[in-house]
Structure formats: structure tokens, C-alpha cells
Short mmCIF file of C-alpha atoms in Angstrom, two decimals:
data_model
loop_
_atom_site.label_atom_id
_atom_site.label_comp_id
_atom_site.label_asym_id
_atom_site.label_seq_id
_atom_site.Cartn_x
_atom_site.Cartn_y
_atom_site.Cartn_z
CA MET A 12 -3.86 0.88 29.49
CA THR A 13 -2.04 3.85 27.94
CA ARG A 14 -3.14 4.51 24.39
CA LEU A 15 -0.52 3.81 21.74
CA THR A 16 0.03 5.86 18.56
CA TYR A 17 2.16 5.28 15.48
CA GLU A 18 4.32 8.28 16.38
CA GLN A 19 4.95 6.87 19.86
CA ALA A 20 6.00 3.61 18.21
CA GLY A 21 8.68 5.52 16.30
CA VAL A 22 7.12 6.61 13.00
CA ASP A 23 6.39 10.33 12.50
CA TYR A 24 4.74 10.90 9.12
CA GLY A 25 5.12 14.66 9.50
CA THR A 26 8.91 14.39 9.47
CA LEU A 27 8.97 11.75 6.74
CA ASP A 28 6.59 13.65 4.47
CA SER A 29 8.54 16.88 4.90
CA PHE A 30 11.60 15.16 3.46
CA LYS A 31 9.53 13.64 0.64
CA ARG A 32 8.28 17.09 -0.35
CA ALA A 33 11.85 18.42 -0.31
CA CYS A 34 12.88 15.56 -2.59
CA GLN A 35 10.03 16.34 -5.00
CA ARG A 36 11.11 19.99 -5.24
CA HIS A 37 14.69 19.11 -6.06
CA ALA A 38 13.80 16.14 -8.28
CA ALA A 39 11.55 18.34 -10.42
CA GLN A 40 14.64 20.32 -11.42
CA THR A 41 15.99 17.22 -13.20
CA ALA A 42 12.97 16.69 -15.46
CA GLY A 43 14.59 18.49 -18.36
CA GLU A 44 17.15 15.70 -18.66
CA LEU A 45 14.45 13.50 -20.21
CA ALA A 46 14.50 15.59 -23.37
CA LYS A 47 17.94 14.18 -24.18
CA SER A 48 16.25 10.80 -24.66
CA GLY A 49 13.28 12.19 -26.54
CA TYR A 50 10.89 11.73 -23.61
CA ARG A 51 9.09 14.05 -21.20
CA GLU A 52 7.76 13.98 -17.68
CA VAL A 53 3.99 13.66 -17.32
CA PRO A 54 2.71 16.93 -15.79
CA GLY A 55 1.48 16.64 -12.18
CA VAL A 56 2.85 13.13 -11.66
CA ARG A 57 5.13 14.00 -8.74
CA GLY A 58 3.45 13.02 -5.49
CA GLU A 59 1.62 10.09 -7.07
CA SER A 60 2.46 6.50 -6.15
CA ALA A 61 4.32 5.97 -9.44
CA TYR A 62 6.43 8.13 -11.73
CA LEU A 63 5.49 8.36 -15.42
CA VAL A 64 7.59 9.17 -18.46
CA GLU A 65 5.75 9.87 -21.71
CA MET A 66 6.96 8.24 -24.91
CA ALA A 67 5.48 8.47 -28.38
CA ASP A 68 3.20 5.44 -28.12
CA ALA A 69 3.17 4.60 -24.39
CA PHE A 70 3.91 5.73 -20.85
CA LEU A 71 6.80 4.21 -18.93
CA ALA A 72 6.21 3.82 -15.16
CA HIS A 73 8.81 3.48 -12.42
CA VAL A 74 8.44 2.71 -8.70
CA GLU A 75 10.80 2.14 -5.77
CA GLU A 76 9.34 0.75 -2.53
CA GLY A 77 10.37 -0.98 0.68
CA LEU A 78 8.88 -3.72 2.82
CA GLY A 79 9.38 -1.99 6.17
CA THR A 80 9.79 -4.05 9.32
CA LYS A 81 7.43 -6.95 8.66
CA ASN A 82 10.32 -9.43 8.35
CA LEU A 83 11.16 -8.78 12.02
CA VAL A 84 7.81 -10.38 12.88
CA ALA A 85 8.77 -13.36 10.70
CA ASP A 86 12.07 -13.62 12.57
CA ALA A 87 10.29 -13.55 15.94
CA MET A 88 7.71 -16.14 14.91
CA ARG A 89 10.41 -18.48 13.64
CA GLN A 90 12.11 -18.36 17.02
CA LEU A 91 8.80 -19.00 18.79
CA THR A 92 7.35 -21.70 16.53
CA GLY A 93 10.13 -22.95 14.27
CA GLU A 94 8.00 -22.10 11.23
CA ASP A 95 9.51 -20.10 8.37
CA TYR A 96 7.43 -17.26 6.89
CA TYR A 97 9.89 -15.81 4.41
CA GLN A 98 8.00 -17.03 1.36
CA ALA A 99 5.17 -14.71 2.43
CA ILE A 100 7.72 -11.96 3.06
CA GLY A 101 8.94 -12.32 -0.54
CA ILE A 102 5.38 -11.94 -1.84
CA ASP A 103 4.88 -8.92 0.42
CA THR A 104 7.95 -7.19 -0.97
CA VAL A 105 6.70 -7.53 -4.54
CA ALA A 106 3.17 -6.50 -3.55
CA THR A 107 4.19 -3.23 -1.96
CA ILE A 108 6.05 -2.32 -5.18
CA VAL A 109 3.61 -3.35 -7.90
CA ASN A 110 0.49 -2.16 -6.07
CA ASP A 111 1.93 1.35 -6.30
CA LEU A 112 2.86 0.86 -9.95
CA VAL A 113 -0.68 0.00 -11.09
CA THR A 114 -2.33 3.03 -9.47
CA LEU A 115 -1.80 4.99 -12.68
CA GLY A 116 -2.77 2.11 -14.96
CA ALA A 117 0.72 0.70 -15.62
CA MET A 118 1.21 -3.04 -16.02
CA PRO A 119 4.44 -4.36 -14.44
CA ILE A 120 7.20 -5.51 -16.76
CA SER A 121 10.24 -6.06 -14.55
CA VAL A 122 10.79 -6.14 -10.78
CA ALA A 123 14.16 -5.96 -9.00
CA MET A 124 14.98 -6.93 -5.40
CA HIS A 125 17.20 -4.96 -3.02
CA ALA A 126 18.20 -7.09 -0.03
CA ALA A 127 20.64 -5.39 2.35
CA VAL A 128 22.03 -7.34 5.31
CA GLY A 129 24.16 -6.52 8.29
CA ASP A 130 26.29 -9.59 7.70
CA SER A 131 26.57 -11.87 4.65
CA SER A 132 25.98 -14.85 6.94
CA TRP A 133 22.25 -14.01 6.78
CA PHE A 134 22.19 -15.87 3.46
CA SER A 135 23.88 -18.95 4.93
CA ASP A 136 20.50 -20.05 6.31
CA ALA A 137 19.61 -21.89 3.13
CA GLU A 138 15.99 -22.65 4.08
CA ARG A 139 15.18 -19.03 4.85
CA ALA A 140 17.04 -17.63 1.83
CA GLU A 141 15.37 -20.14 -0.50
CA ALA A 142 11.92 -19.28 0.90
CA LEU A 143 12.53 -15.57 0.36
CA ALA A 144 13.65 -16.11 -3.23
CA GLU A 145 10.72 -18.45 -3.93
CA GLY A 146 8.23 -15.95 -2.51
CA PHE A 147 9.67 -13.04 -4.49
CA ALA A 148 9.41 -15.08 -7.70
CA GLN A 149 5.85 -16.08 -6.82
CA GLY A 150 4.94 -12.43 -6.27
CA CYS A 151 6.38 -11.53 -9.67
CA ARG A 152 4.34 -14.24 -11.36
CA ARG A 153 1.17 -13.02 -9.64
CA ALA A 154 1.94 -9.54 -10.95
CA GLY A 155 2.67 -10.83 -14.45
CA ALA A 156 6.23 -9.50 -14.34
CA VAL A 157 9.73 -10.87 -14.76
CA TRP A 158 12.17 -10.79 -11.86
CA GLY A 159 14.92 -8.88 -13.59
CA GLY A 160 17.72 -8.71 -11.03
CA GLY A 161 18.66 -6.96 -7.82
CA GLU A 162 21.32 -6.10 -5.28
CA THR A 163 22.45 -7.87 -2.08
CA PRO A 164 24.84 -5.57 -0.20
CA ALA A 165 26.36 -6.52 3.15
CA LEU A 166 26.32 -3.27 5.13
CA LYS A 167 28.09 -3.92 8.41
CA GLY A 168 27.63 -0.96 10.73
CA LEU A 169 24.51 0.25 8.89
CA VAL A 170 22.19 -2.76 9.10
CA CYS A 171 21.90 -4.71 12.34
CA PRO A 172 23.59 -8.12 12.26
CA GLY A 173 21.11 -10.92 11.76
CA THR A 174 18.55 -8.77 9.95
CA ILE A 175 17.71 -7.92 6.36
CA VAL A 176 16.28 -4.75 4.82
CA LEU A 177 14.04 -5.62 1.87
CA ALA A 178 13.01 -3.26 -0.90
CA GLY A 179 12.90 -3.12 -4.65
CA SER A 180 11.86 -1.34 -7.79
CA ALA A 181 9.75 -2.01 -10.85
CA ILE A 182 9.18 -0.67 -14.30
CA GLY A 183 5.92 -0.93 -16.17
CA GLN A 184 4.13 0.46 -19.15
CA ILE A 185 0.79 1.90 -20.13
CA ARG A 186 -0.06 0.84 -23.67
CA PRO A 187 -2.29 2.03 -25.24
CA LYS A 188 -1.89 5.44 -23.68
CA SER A 189 -5.66 5.63 -23.21
CA ASN A 190 -5.28 3.13 -20.33
CA ARG A 191 -3.63 5.78 -18.19
CA ILE A 192 -5.53 6.53 -14.97
CA VAL A 193 -5.52 10.31 -15.11
CA GLY A 194 -7.18 11.36 -11.85
CA GLU A 195 -10.10 13.40 -13.13
CA LEU A 196 -12.82 13.05 -10.51
CA GLN A 197 -16.26 14.64 -10.53
CA ASP A 198 -18.85 15.34 -7.89
CA GLY A 199 -20.88 12.19 -7.26
CA ASP A 200 -18.29 9.65 -8.43
CA ALA A 201 -18.44 6.29 -6.64
CA ILE A 202 -15.74 4.83 -4.40
CA VAL A 203 -15.15 1.08 -4.69
CA LEU A 204 -12.97 -0.60 -2.07
CA LEU A 205 -11.11 -3.89 -2.55
CA GLY A 206 -10.51 -6.13 0.45
CA SER A 207 -7.12 -6.67 2.03
CA SER A 208 -5.74 -9.90 3.50
CA GLY A 209 -4.81 -8.17 6.74
CA VAL A 210 -2.18 -5.66 7.78
CA HIS A 211 -0.19 -6.01 4.52
CA THR A 212 3.11 -4.09 4.91
CA ASN A 213 2.16 -0.91 6.72
CA GLY A 214 2.04 -0.15 10.42
CA LEU A 215 4.23 -3.08 11.47
CA THR A 216 6.30 -0.90 13.79
CA LEU A 217 3.12 -0.24 15.74
CA CYS A 218 2.11 -3.91 15.52
CA ARG A 219 5.46 -4.94 17.01
CA ALA A 220 4.99 -2.41 19.81
CA VAL A 221 1.61 -4.02 20.55
CA ALA A 222 3.27 -7.45 20.85
CA GLU A 223 5.68 -6.07 23.44
CA ARG A 224 2.70 -5.09 25.63
CA LEU A 225 1.09 -8.53 25.59
CA PRO A 226 1.91 -11.29 28.11
CA ASP A 227 1.93 -13.87 25.32
CA GLY A 228 3.35 -11.53 22.69
CA TYR A 229 2.97 -12.81 19.14
CA LEU A 230 1.39 -16.01 20.43
CA SER A 231 -1.64 -14.13 21.79
CA ARG A 232 -4.86 -15.40 20.23
CA LEU A 233 -7.23 -13.42 18.04
CA SER A 234 -11.00 -13.88 18.21
CA ASP A 235 -10.73 -16.42 15.37
CA GLY A 236 -8.18 -18.45 17.36
CA ARG A 237 -5.13 -17.63 15.28
CA PRO A 238 -1.87 -16.43 16.87
CA TYR A 239 -1.34 -12.69 16.51
CA GLY A 240 2.06 -13.11 14.85
CA GLN A 241 0.74 -15.58 12.30
CA ALA A 242 -2.10 -13.24 11.32
CA LEU A 243 0.34 -10.36 10.88
CA LEU A 244 2.28 -12.44 8.36
CA ASP A 245 -0.54 -13.19 5.94
CA PRO A 246 0.88 -12.16 2.53
CA SER A 247 -0.39 -8.96 0.96
CA VAL A 248 -2.93 -8.93 -1.83
CA ILE A 249 -1.51 -8.00 -5.25
CA TYR A 250 -4.06 -5.85 -7.10
CA VAL A 251 -2.55 -5.93 -10.59
CA ASP A 252 -5.17 -8.31 -12.00
CA PHE A 253 -7.97 -5.98 -10.92
CA VAL A 254 -6.59 -3.05 -12.90
CA ARG A 255 -5.81 -5.33 -15.84
CA GLU A 256 -9.36 -6.72 -15.84
CA CYS A 257 -10.88 -3.23 -15.72
CA GLN A 258 -8.78 -2.30 -18.75
CA ARG A 259 -9.84 -5.47 -20.55
CA GLN A 260 -13.54 -4.85 -19.87
CA GLY A 261 -13.36 -1.14 -20.61
CA VAL A 262 -14.25 -0.07 -17.06
CA MET A 263 -12.82 3.43 -16.82
CA LEU A 264 -10.99 3.96 -13.55
CA ARG A 265 -10.97 7.68 -12.91
CA TYR A 266 -8.45 7.33 -10.07
CA THR A 267 -7.08 4.63 -7.75
CA SER A 268 -5.22 4.59 -4.46
CA HIS A 269 -3.10 1.92 -2.79
CA ILE A 270 -4.12 2.14 0.89
CA THR A 271 -0.83 1.73 2.76
CA GLY A 272 1.06 4.44 4.66
CA HIS A 273 -1.27 7.06 6.16
CA GLY A 274 -4.12 4.52 6.19
CA TRP A 275 -7.48 5.78 4.93
CA ARG A 276 -6.11 9.27 4.55
CA LYS A 277 -4.70 7.91 1.30
CA LEU A 278 -8.24 8.05 -0.11
CA MET A 279 -7.64 11.79 -0.66
CA ARG A 280 -4.22 11.48 -2.30
CA LEU A 281 -5.39 13.29 -5.45
CA GLU A 282 -4.25 16.89 -5.38
CA GLU A 283 -7.59 18.42 -6.38
CA PRO A 284 -9.83 18.96 -3.33
CA PHE A 285 -12.77 16.64 -2.84
CA VAL A 286 -14.55 15.16 0.17
CA TYR A 287 -14.52 11.36 0.20
CA VAL A 288 -17.51 10.02 2.13
CA ILE A 289 -17.51 6.36 3.15
CA ASP A 290 -21.08 5.49 4.08
CA ASP A 291 -21.24 1.73 3.55
CA PRO A 292 -22.16 0.01 6.87
CA ARG A 293 -19.50 -2.68 6.34
CA VAL A 294 -16.90 -0.16 7.42
CA GLN A 295 -17.90 -0.94 11.01
CA CYS A 296 -17.00 -4.65 10.67
CA GLN A 297 -13.31 -4.82 11.53
CA PRO A 298 -11.38 -7.95 10.49
CA PRO A 299 -10.09 -9.91 13.53
CA ILE A 300 -6.49 -8.68 13.22
CA PHE A 301 -7.53 -5.02 13.38
CA GLU A 302 -10.06 -5.62 16.12
CA PHE A 303 -7.27 -7.24 18.14
CA ILE A 304 -4.83 -4.36 17.57
CA HIS A 305 -7.49 -1.79 18.36
CA GLN A 306 -8.34 -3.45 21.67
CA SER A 307 -4.89 -4.64 22.74
CA ALA A 308 -3.20 -1.29 22.17
CA ALA A 309 -6.14 0.77 23.43
CA LEU A 310 -5.73 2.28 19.98
CA ASP A 311 -8.08 5.14 19.20
CA LEU A 312 -10.24 4.20 16.20
CA THR A 313 -9.30 7.37 14.36
CA GLU A 314 -5.62 6.51 14.86
CA ALA A 315 -6.30 2.99 13.56
CA TYR A 316 -7.85 4.29 10.34
CA ALA A 317 -5.03 6.83 10.02
CA THR A 318 -2.45 4.03 10.16
CA PHE A 319 -3.85 0.75 8.81
CA ASN A 320 -5.85 -0.36 5.78
CA MET A 321 -8.53 -1.72 8.17
CA GLY A 322 -9.61 -4.38 5.67
CA ALA A 323 -9.48 -2.35 2.45
CA GLY A 324 -6.17 -2.37 0.60
CA PHE A 325 -7.07 -0.60 -2.64
CA ALA A 326 -9.59 2.05 -3.70
CA ALA A 327 -11.01 2.71 -7.15
CA TYR A 328 -13.01 5.79 -8.18
CA VAL A 329 -15.48 5.43 -11.03
CA ARG A 330 -18.57 7.05 -12.47
CA PRO A 331 -21.69 5.98 -10.54
CA ALA A 332 -22.94 4.10 -13.60
CA ASP A 333 -19.72 2.06 -13.66
CA ALA A 334 -19.66 1.10 -9.97
CA ASP A 335 -21.39 -2.27 -10.37
CA ARG A 336 -19.20 -3.16 -13.36
CA CYS A 337 -16.12 -2.24 -11.33
CA VAL A 338 -17.18 -4.52 -8.47
CA THR A 339 -17.91 -7.32 -10.94
CA ALA A 340 -14.51 -6.91 -12.61
CA ALA A 341 -12.86 -7.16 -9.20
CA GLU A 342 -14.80 -10.28 -8.23
CA GLN A 343 -14.15 -11.94 -11.59
CA SER A 344 -10.41 -11.43 -11.10
CA GLY A 345 -10.47 -12.94 -7.60
CA TYR A 346 -10.95 -10.00 -5.23
CA SER A 347 -13.59 -9.02 -2.71
CA ALA A 348 -14.97 -5.58 -3.52
CA TRP A 349 -17.89 -3.36 -2.61
CA ARG A 350 -19.29 0.06 -3.38
CA ALA A 351 -18.30 1.95 -0.25
CA GLY A 352 -19.00 5.64 -0.75
CA ARG A 353 -18.95 8.68 -2.96
CA VAL A 354 -16.94 11.73 -3.89
CA ILE A 355 -18.37 15.17 -3.13
CA LYS A 356 -17.17 18.57 -4.32
CA GLN A 357 -17.29 21.11 -1.48
CA GLY A 358 -15.31 24.02 -2.85
CA PRO A 359 -11.70 24.06 -1.61
CA ARG A 360 -12.26 21.49 1.15
CA LYS A 361 -10.41 18.19 1.05
CA ALA A 362 -11.32 15.49 3.58
CA VAL A 363 -12.18 11.86 4.24
CA GLU A 364 -15.37 11.30 6.24
CA ILE A 365 -16.59 8.04 7.77
CA PRO A 366 -19.87 9.20 9.39
CA SER A 367 -20.84 5.90 11.03
CA LEU A 368 -17.54 5.91 12.97
CA ASN A 369 -17.50 9.65 13.57
CA ILE A 370 -14.10 9.86 11.85
CA VAL A 371 -12.98 12.86 9.80
CA PHE A 372 -9.54 13.40 8.27
CA GLU A 373 -9.09 16.93 6.96
CA GLY A 374 -6.80 17.62 4.03
CA GLU A 375 -3.91 18.95 6.09
CA THR A 376 -3.46 15.51 7.67
CA LEU A 377 -2.09 14.19 4.36
CA ARG A 378 0.74 16.21 2.85
CA VAL A 379 2.57 13.99 0.38
CA ARG A 380 3.03 16.73 -2.26
#
């Protein structure tokens, strides 16, 4: 079987990231406008998962994110099985937004939905529309945020008829200001990983391409007996409670990363160069959904870790002495977590290394700044 890559499936991070860097350059020229409101931009924040504005007694955080193409899997599974998965899709949409927001220590306040359709008749399916709204509200409650509003444009000619493009934004705050996750790592710091529920919201274009290769498509069975399409639609984990619990217990998070686009390369999102070594043996135990994708697509393991979360949806970096407390805080707030590796300072080198899998991502493979 011919090996499949994310780029072959239609997603080229090189092109996307080039545009993101162009946006950051031009956006930086607008920072002076904040002074008119008595605020200022937090230095070095551009290129992080969330944007921060500094006020006198707090930081204001802002995020805009999109679901991607996961709802197309929900559409396909509804046709195949008659089961509606849009409640999970609503949760997913909130998760992809607020999980970025908390990476700098901000607690969500308000979330807004953007739901663009190719034809307003999409909303005439009352069961599906109700499930989406219910799931979005459920996601907001899990994040401890209010659903503040949104936009539902009908964009004939831009969005395909019968489909919906889901995205949204959120604002949050860091108060007291000492709760801000600054990103000051040191040689020897520990890496704690938090478990995912599956694919979450990244790499679905590749997942859909895998389904097209299979005789039974989304109804193909995983090693645990579940249909492939059903496993893809497990709702994403929302990691807000983990960050909140660390703040409550006084566990200092030196940095965090939401492991989504770019897969495990996101472990080196911080601008300062470090080498992130993952040496915990559990990295070799792939959850059934990733094992299935890896085998069914003849997907190179390096490509898999460059694309998917592979069972770890969030990373926290702490002092070695705080690693056990960090894991405990995660478990007490309902997450699976484990001490997975360490941070090493090797001069100007930036990389992610997974020695047991013979995987190395050098710094140039992640250019989000």
C-alpha cells in the first residue's frame, strides 16, 4: 500500500505557517492601538496559542479557533448508521478554542460560536441543530465559561451546500497576574503529558483519506471492536480544569502546549531553543485509533507523530520537584497524566526526541513564529 502523508491528503503546514508568520508581522504593527485604551501588548506573545493584553490588575486573553473537517465524519456516520454525533461536535468546537486559551494560564470567561453554512436549510434539521447547540453549551459548562453569542452566516458559493464550517472565539482572564504561564524553562525541567480521548480535532483530513482507502470505510473495525468512524468522533478532552487545579494548588506551570496541529512538534513551541526528550516507555503504546490509522494508511510513524496527538493532548512543563504534584493535580481534576520526559539545554539546538521510537523533529520542522 502506498504510504499516505498529511500533505498528500491536502494539508501543507509549510504554506499555512508562512501565511501565519506574515499575519504576525503585519498584526504587530497594530499593537500601538492598545495604548488608546490604556492597555499594552504582552511582549513575545505573538506566536503563542493565545493573545494577551496587559491591564493594571490582570491579563486579558483572546483566542480564535476552528473545528476543521471533523463534522464531515459526523455527516458520513449519520448516513451510514442513522446516529447523530453533533453533540460531540459541539463539545469539540469549544475544546479546540479553550484548550488554546488556557496555555498561558487564562481562565475562559465567554465563548462565541461561528457557524457558516452553504445554505440556511442546514438548520432546518432540528435534531442535528439542537444536538450541536446542546453540545456547544455543554462544552462551555465544562470550561466554566458562558456562551456569549455568535454568528450564523449563510454563504452560498463559498461553503458547500449541506455542510457547516464551525469555529469560534473566546476571551479569558489571568487574575492574579502571577497565574500567567510565562514560558521560562530551564535545563532539566520535567515534561508531564495529559491523555487525549483520541484524535480530537486535528488531522481529520488525513483520517477521511484513510476511510476512502478502506473497503468498509468508516465502518471498519478497530482492534477494540469499535467502528473507525465512531472512534474518530469521540469528543475532545477539555483541559481547563487541569490548569485551574494547578493554580489552586500552587503548582507552577513553567509552560504548557496544546498538542493539536503539527502533532508532537508542538512540544517545542516555545521560542527559546531546548531539546525535549520523551523517554517514558508508554510512548510506544498507541491507542487503538492511532494504531489503526498507522496500519491502514501505511503511515510512517514519524509522520503520525508529526500530525496527531498520539494519545497525549496537552503538555505541561514543570520543575522536576513539582512533577509528581503536577500529575496528582491532573488526576484529581479527572485527567490521566504521566511524567513523560525532560527538557535539555543544548546551546542553540531546538528539537523533540523520542529515542525509543527513533523519532527526531528538528526545530526547523515547526515554524509558527
